[in-house]
Amino acid sequence: MNKDWQLFKVYLIAGTFTFSGGMAMLPVIERELCQKRHLLPRDELYEYTTLSQTFPGVIALTNACFVGEKVNGKSGMLAAGLGAILPAFVLMLAATIGYQHVPQSGVFLSIMSAIRAASAAFLFSAAYGLARYNLKDPLSLAIAAGCLLATLFNLLSAPTLIILAGVIGLISARPRKEQS
């Protein structure tokens, strides 16, 4: 099967059946691209996912572009990107058109509650996978814990935390370079 078609299909399926966006798609993408089809090593997928979070914009689309380009060049980037955004576009269009016609109680409310619970599980799974990949030394663990606490207690904004973490990373890398 053509790599572009495989990329499109994987991102289309991940985008269609994971309702929380880019991070929730990660376990599906990892299983399909890394374990099942062997198109990309898992470490590279996590590297691209981490990079995707640092750039502005939609994480799923940024990740699809990085991965698609790595797997099959520009055509892979376009195929994966289209697969990533098509489900969101179609579902948002349908939701916008149908929102006024759907009852806001009863069975529909129960279905939406269940989907939110499943989405939380996907997000926890993705966060656990990224943490296992990225948090390998005590400094990284301390930075992650500090950012988590600052976020939970609303002490600092996300941009401030990102800048502080970057500065700490620069400062901690400096002595290593001088010793080498």
PDB file of C-alpha atoms in Angstrom:
ATOM      1  CA  MET A   1       0.000   0.000   0.000  1.00  0.00           C
ATOM      2  CA  ASN A   2       1.279   3.481  -0.846  1.00  0.00           C
ATOM      3  CA  LYS A   3       2.924   5.303   2.105  1.00  0.00           C
ATOM      4  CA  ASP A   4       0.869   8.449   1.445  1.00  0.00           C
ATOM      5  CA  TRP A   5      -2.360   6.438   1.607  1.00  0.00           C
ATOM      6  CA  GLN A   6      -1.180   4.746   4.814  1.00  0.00           C
ATOM      7  CA  LEU A   7      -0.361   8.100   6.420  1.00  0.00           C
ATOM      8  CA  PHE A   8      -3.686   9.596   5.333  1.00  0.00           C
ATOM      9  CA  LYS A   9      -5.613   6.576   6.640  1.00  0.00           C
ATOM     10  CA  VAL A  10      -3.813   6.455  10.010  1.00  0.00           C
ATOM     11  CA  TYR A  11      -4.315  10.169  10.715  1.00  0.00           C
ATOM     12  CA  LEU A  12      -7.892  10.058   9.417  1.00  0.00           C
ATOM     13  CA  ILE A  13      -8.775   7.163  11.730  1.00  0.00           C
ATOM     14  CA  ALA A  14      -6.936   8.727  14.681  1.00  0.00           C
ATOM     15  CA  GLY A  15      -8.651  12.069  14.120  1.00  0.00           C
ATOM     16  CA  THR A  16     -12.067  10.494  13.696  1.00  0.00           C
ATOM     17  CA  PHE A  17     -12.055   8.306  16.790  1.00  0.00           C
ATOM     18  CA  THR A  18     -10.103  10.386  19.312  1.00  0.00           C
ATOM     19  CA  PHE A  19     -12.164  13.354  20.424  1.00  0.00           C
ATOM     20  CA  SER A  20      -9.578  15.283  22.440  1.00  0.00           C
ATOM     21  CA  GLY A  21      -7.263  16.378  19.672  1.00  0.00           C
ATOM     22  CA  GLY A  22      -3.573  15.913  18.983  1.00  0.00           C
ATOM     23  CA  MET A  23      -2.353  14.392  22.219  1.00  0.00           C
ATOM     24  CA  ALA A  24      -5.207  11.910  22.426  1.00  0.00           C
ATOM     25  CA  MET A  25      -4.324  10.709  18.922  1.00  0.00           C
ATOM     26  CA  LEU A  26      -0.800   9.705  19.962  1.00  0.00           C
ATOM     27  CA  PRO A  27      -1.516   6.144  21.193  1.00  0.00           C
ATOM     28  CA  VAL A  28      -3.408   5.330  17.979  1.00  0.00           C
ATOM     29  CA  ILE A  29      -0.707   6.838  15.763  1.00  0.00           C
ATOM     30  CA  GLU A  30       2.055   5.056  17.691  1.00  0.00           C
ATOM     31  CA  ARG A  31       0.326   1.688  17.382  1.00  0.00           C
ATOM     32  CA  GLU A  32      -0.372   2.099  13.659  1.00  0.00           C
ATOM     33  CA  LEU A  33       2.800   3.798  12.394  1.00  0.00           C
ATOM     34  CA  CYS A  34       5.439   2.435  14.766  1.00  0.00           C
ATOM     35  CA  GLN A  35       4.282  -0.985  15.920  1.00  0.00           C
ATOM     36  CA  LYS A  36       2.054  -2.228  13.113  1.00  0.00           C
ATOM     37  CA  ARG A  37       3.431  -0.647   9.902  1.00  0.00           C
ATOM     38  CA  HIS A  38       7.022   0.090  11.074  1.00  0.00           C
ATOM     39  CA  LEU A  39       7.124   3.364   9.122  1.00  0.00           C
ATOM     40  CA  LEU A  40       8.778   5.321  11.931  1.00  0.00           C
ATOM     41  CA  PRO A  41      10.705   4.489  15.132  1.00  0.00           C
ATOM     42  CA  ARG A  42       8.760   5.263  18.298  1.00  0.00           C
ATOM     43  CA  ASP A  43      11.492   7.605  19.572  1.00  0.00           C
ATOM     44  CA  GLU A  44      11.183   9.744  16.444  1.00  0.00           C
ATOM     45  CA  LEU A  45       7.395   9.884  16.805  1.00  0.00           C
ATOM     46  CA  TYR A  46       7.774  11.135  20.386  1.00  0.00           C
ATOM     47  CA  GLU A  47      10.423  13.619  19.291  1.00  0.00           C
ATOM     48  CA  TYR A  48       8.083  15.022  16.635  1.00  0.00           C
ATOM     49  CA  THR A  49       5.179  15.064  19.092  1.00  0.00           C
ATOM     50  CA  THR A  50       7.265  17.006  21.605  1.00  0.00           C
ATOM     51  CA  LEU A  51       8.297  19.466  18.882  1.00  0.00           C
ATOM     52  CA  SER A  52       4.660  19.780  17.759  1.00  0.00           C
ATOM     53  CA  GLN A  53       3.698  21.021  21.203  1.00  0.00           C
ATOM     54  CA  THR A  54       6.267  23.801  21.099  1.00  0.00           C
ATOM     55  CA  PHE A  55       5.011  25.347  17.842  1.00  0.00           C
ATOM     56  CA  PRO A  56       1.851  27.440  17.706  1.00  0.00           C
ATOM     57  CA  GLY A  57      -1.144  25.915  16.004  1.00  0.00           C
ATOM     58  CA  VAL A  58      -2.963  22.629  16.008  1.00  0.00           C
ATOM     59  CA  ILE A  59      -0.818  19.870  17.547  1.00  0.00           C
ATOM     60  CA  ALA A  60      -2.374  17.128  15.412  1.00  0.00           C
ATOM     61  CA  LEU A  61      -1.659  18.964  12.170  1.00  0.00           C
ATOM     62  CA  THR A  62       1.877  19.945  13.161  1.00  0.00           C
ATOM     63  CA  ASN A  63       2.609  16.358  14.207  1.00  0.00           C
ATOM     64  CA  ALA A  64       1.118  15.016  10.969  1.00  0.00           C
ATOM     65  CA  CYS A  65       3.293  17.362   8.921  1.00  0.00           C
ATOM     66  CA  PHE A  66       6.495  16.405  10.765  1.00  0.00           C
ATOM     67  CA  VAL A  67       5.774  12.673  10.603  1.00  0.00           C
ATOM     68  CA  GLY A  68       4.450  12.702   7.034  1.00  0.00           C
ATOM     69  CA  GLU A  69       7.493  14.607   5.778  1.00  0.00           C
ATOM     70  CA  LYS A  70       9.847  12.188   7.537  1.00  0.00           C
ATOM     71  CA  VAL A  71       8.066   9.093   6.207  1.00  0.00           C
ATOM     72  CA  ASN A  72       7.462  10.163   2.594  1.00  0.00           C
ATOM     73  CA  GLY A  73       8.587  13.724   1.900  1.00  0.00           C
ATOM     74  CA  LYS A  74       6.270  16.544   0.876  1.00  0.00           C
ATOM     75  CA  SER A  75       3.535  14.239  -0.454  1.00  0.00           C
ATOM     76  CA  GLY A  76       3.560  12.360   2.878  1.00  0.00           C
ATOM     77  CA  MET A  77       3.288  15.655   4.714  1.00  0.00           C
ATOM     78  CA  LEU A  78       0.262  16.670   2.645  1.00  0.00           C
ATOM     79  CA  ALA A  79      -1.409  13.263   2.967  1.00  0.00           C
ATOM     80  CA  ALA A  80      -0.934  13.050   6.745  1.00  0.00           C
ATOM     81  CA  GLY A  81      -1.957  16.694   7.203  1.00  0.00           C
ATOM     82  CA  LEU A  82      -5.138  16.244   5.210  1.00  0.00           C
ATOM     83  CA  GLY A  83      -5.939  13.055   7.142  1.00  0.00           C
ATOM     84  CA  ALA A  84      -5.415  14.908  10.428  1.00  0.00           C
ATOM     85  CA  ILE A  85      -7.663  17.894   9.657  1.00  0.00           C
ATOM     86  CA  LEU A  86     -10.429  16.295   7.606  1.00  0.00           C
ATOM     87  CA  PRO A  87     -12.237  14.597  10.535  1.00  0.00           C
ATOM     88  CA  ALA A  88     -12.174  17.779  12.634  1.00  0.00           C
ATOM     89  CA  PHE A  89     -13.510  19.832   9.737  1.00  0.00           C
ATOM     90  CA  VAL A  90     -16.343  17.411   8.948  1.00  0.00           C
ATOM     91  CA  LEU A  91     -17.295  16.860  12.612  1.00  0.00           C
ATOM     92  CA  MET A  92     -17.239  20.591  13.403  1.00  0.00           C
ATOM     93  CA  LEU A  93     -19.345  21.316  10.337  1.00  0.00           C
ATOM     94  CA  ALA A  94     -21.878  18.658  11.346  1.00  0.00           C
ATOM     95  CA  ALA A  95     -21.862  19.811  14.984  1.00  0.00           C
ATOM     96  CA  THR A  96     -22.402  23.422  13.989  1.00  0.00           C
ATOM     97  CA  ILE A  97     -25.301  22.540  11.713  1.00  0.00           C
ATOM     98  CA  GLY A  98     -26.897  20.015  14.063  1.00  0.00           C
ATOM     99  CA  TYR A  99     -26.306  21.581  17.484  1.00  0.00           C
ATOM    100  CA  GLN A 100     -29.646  23.358  17.632  1.00  0.00           C
ATOM    101  CA  HIS A 101     -31.520  20.167  16.730  1.00  0.00           C
ATOM    102  CA  VAL A 102     -29.981  17.860  19.321  1.00  0.00           C
ATOM    103  CA  PRO A 103     -31.593  17.569  22.762  1.00  0.00           C
ATOM    104  CA  GLN A 104     -29.375  18.836  25.570  1.00  0.00           C
ATOM    105  CA  SER A 105     -30.494  16.179  28.062  1.00  0.00           C
ATOM    106  CA  GLY A 106     -31.217  12.484  28.403  1.00  0.00           C
ATOM    107  CA  VAL A 107     -29.395   9.952  26.247  1.00  0.00           C
ATOM    108  CA  PHE A 108     -27.410  12.542  24.294  1.00  0.00           C
ATOM    109  CA  LEU A 109     -26.039  14.078  27.506  1.00  0.00           C
ATOM    110  CA  SER A 110     -25.021  10.599  28.715  1.00  0.00           C
ATOM    111  CA  ILE A 111     -23.258   9.874  25.434  1.00  0.00           C
ATOM    112  CA  MET A 112     -21.311  13.147  25.635  1.00  0.00           C
ATOM    113  CA  SER A 113     -20.293  12.410  29.244  1.00  0.00           C
ATOM    114  CA  ALA A 114     -18.963   8.998  28.204  1.00  0.00           C
ATOM    115  CA  ILE A 115     -17.028  10.511  25.298  1.00  0.00           C
ATOM    116  CA  ARG A 116     -15.446  13.057  27.658  1.00  0.00           C
ATOM    117  CA  ALA A 117     -14.376  10.237  29.990  1.00  0.00           C
ATOM    118  CA  ALA A 118     -12.836   8.283  27.118  1.00  0.00           C
ATOM    119  CA  SER A 119     -11.053  11.428  25.931  1.00  0.00           C
ATOM    120  CA  ALA A 120      -9.505  11.897  29.362  1.00  0.00           C
ATOM    121  CA  ALA A 121      -8.188   8.342  29.226  1.00  0.00           C
ATOM    122  CA  PHE A 122      -6.569   9.011  25.821  1.00  0.00           C
ATOM    123  CA  LEU A 123      -4.951  12.178  27.184  1.00  0.00           C
ATOM    124  CA  PHE A 124      -3.558  10.364  30.238  1.00  0.00           C
ATOM    125  CA  SER A 125      -2.181   7.614  28.010  1.00  0.00           C
ATOM    126  CA  ALA A 126      -0.458  10.137  25.745  1.00  0.00           C
ATOM    127  CA  ALA A 127       0.926  12.099  28.700  1.00  0.00           C
ATOM    128  CA  TYR A 128       2.311   8.914  30.260  1.00  0.00           C
ATOM    129  CA  GLY A 129       3.997   7.907  26.986  1.00  0.00           C
ATOM    130  CA  LEU A 130       5.572  11.337  26.522  1.00  0.00           C
ATOM    131  CA  ALA A 131       6.690  11.446  30.155  1.00  0.00           C
ATOM    132  CA  ARG A 132       8.410   8.060  29.814  1.00  0.00           C
ATOM    133  CA  TYR A 133      10.220   9.296  26.725  1.00  0.00           C
ATOM    134  CA  ASN A 134      11.181  12.796  27.917  1.00  0.00           C
ATOM    135  CA  LEU A 135      11.709  12.541  31.680  1.00  0.00           C
ATOM    136  CA  LYS A 136      14.893  10.506  31.997  1.00  0.00           C
ATOM    137  CA  ASP A 137      17.006  12.561  34.395  1.00  0.00           C
ATOM    138  CA  PRO A 138      16.377  14.234  37.770  1.00  0.00           C
ATOM    139  CA  LEU A 139      16.443  17.777  36.341  1.00  0.00           C
ATOM    140  CA  SER A 140      13.769  16.950  33.750  1.00  0.00           C
ATOM    141  CA  LEU A 141      11.621  15.359  36.451  1.00  0.00           C
ATOM    142  CA  ALA A 142      12.035  18.425  38.685  1.00  0.00           C
ATOM    143  CA  ILE A 143      11.136  20.829  35.859  1.00  0.00           C
ATOM    144  CA  ALA A 144       8.075  18.759  34.938  1.00  0.00           C
ATOM    145  CA  ALA A 145       6.934  18.543  38.571  1.00  0.00           C
ATOM    146  CA  GLY A 146       7.454  22.269  39.089  1.00  0.00           C
ATOM    147  CA  CYS A 147       5.518  23.144  35.935  1.00  0.00           C
ATOM    148  CA  LEU A 148       2.713  20.762  36.888  1.00  0.00           C
ATOM    149  CA  LEU A 149       2.386  22.299  40.359  1.00  0.00           C
ATOM    150  CA  ALA A 150       2.581  25.855  39.011  1.00  0.00           C
ATOM    151  CA  THR A 151      -0.148  24.994  36.497  1.00  0.00           C
ATOM    152  CA  LEU A 152      -2.388  23.199  38.996  1.00  0.00           C
ATOM    153  CA  PHE A 153      -2.217  26.060  41.474  1.00  0.00           C
ATOM    154  CA  ASN A 154      -2.421  28.696  38.721  1.00  0.00           C
ATOM    155  CA  LEU A 155       0.826  30.330  39.850  1.00  0.00           C
ATOM    156  CA  LEU A 156       2.317  31.089  36.424  1.00  0.00           C
ATOM    157  CA  SER A 157       1.024  31.234  32.868  1.00  0.00           C
ATOM    158  CA  ALA A 158       1.967  28.602  30.287  1.00  0.00           C
ATOM    159  CA  PRO A 159       4.200  30.964  28.254  1.00  0.00           C
ATOM    160  CA  THR A 160       6.075  31.978  31.416  1.00  0.00           C
ATOM    161  CA  LEU A 161       6.600  28.337  32.377  1.00  0.00           C
ATOM    162  CA  ILE A 162       7.871  27.478  28.899  1.00  0.00           C
ATOM    163  CA  ILE A 163      10.357  30.356  28.962  1.00  0.00           C
ATOM    164  CA  LEU A 164      11.526  29.459  32.480  1.00  0.00           C
ATOM    165  CA  ALA A 165      11.965  25.792  31.529  1.00  0.00           C
ATOM    166  CA  GLY A 166      13.949  26.817  28.449  1.00  0.00           C
ATOM    167  CA  VAL A 167      16.205  29.093  30.509  1.00  0.00           C
ATOM    168  CA  ILE A 168      16.793  26.323  33.054  1.00  0.00           C
ATOM    169  CA  GLY A 169      17.633  23.963  30.189  1.00  0.00           C
ATOM    170  CA  LEU A 170      20.136  26.440  28.742  1.00  0.00           C
ATOM    171  CA  ILE A 171      21.763  27.039  32.116  1.00  0.00           C
ATOM    172  CA  SER A 172      22.021  23.318  32.885  1.00  0.00           C
ATOM    173  CA  ALA A 173      23.499  22.528  29.442  1.00  0.00           C
ATOM    174  CA  ARG A 174      26.218  25.133  29.760  1.00  0.00           C
ATOM    175  CA  PRO A 175      28.436  23.316  32.299  1.00  0.00           C
ATOM    176  CA  ARG A 176      28.158  20.077  30.279  1.00  0.00           C
ATOM    177  CA  LYS A 177      29.501  21.808  27.140  1.00  0.00           C
ATOM    178  CA  GLU A 178      32.413  23.371  29.013  1.00  0.00           C
ATOM    179  CA  GLN A 179      33.423  19.976  30.514  1.00  0.00           C
ATOM    180  CA  SER A 180      33.439  18.238  27.106  1.00  0.00           C
TER     181      SER A 180
END
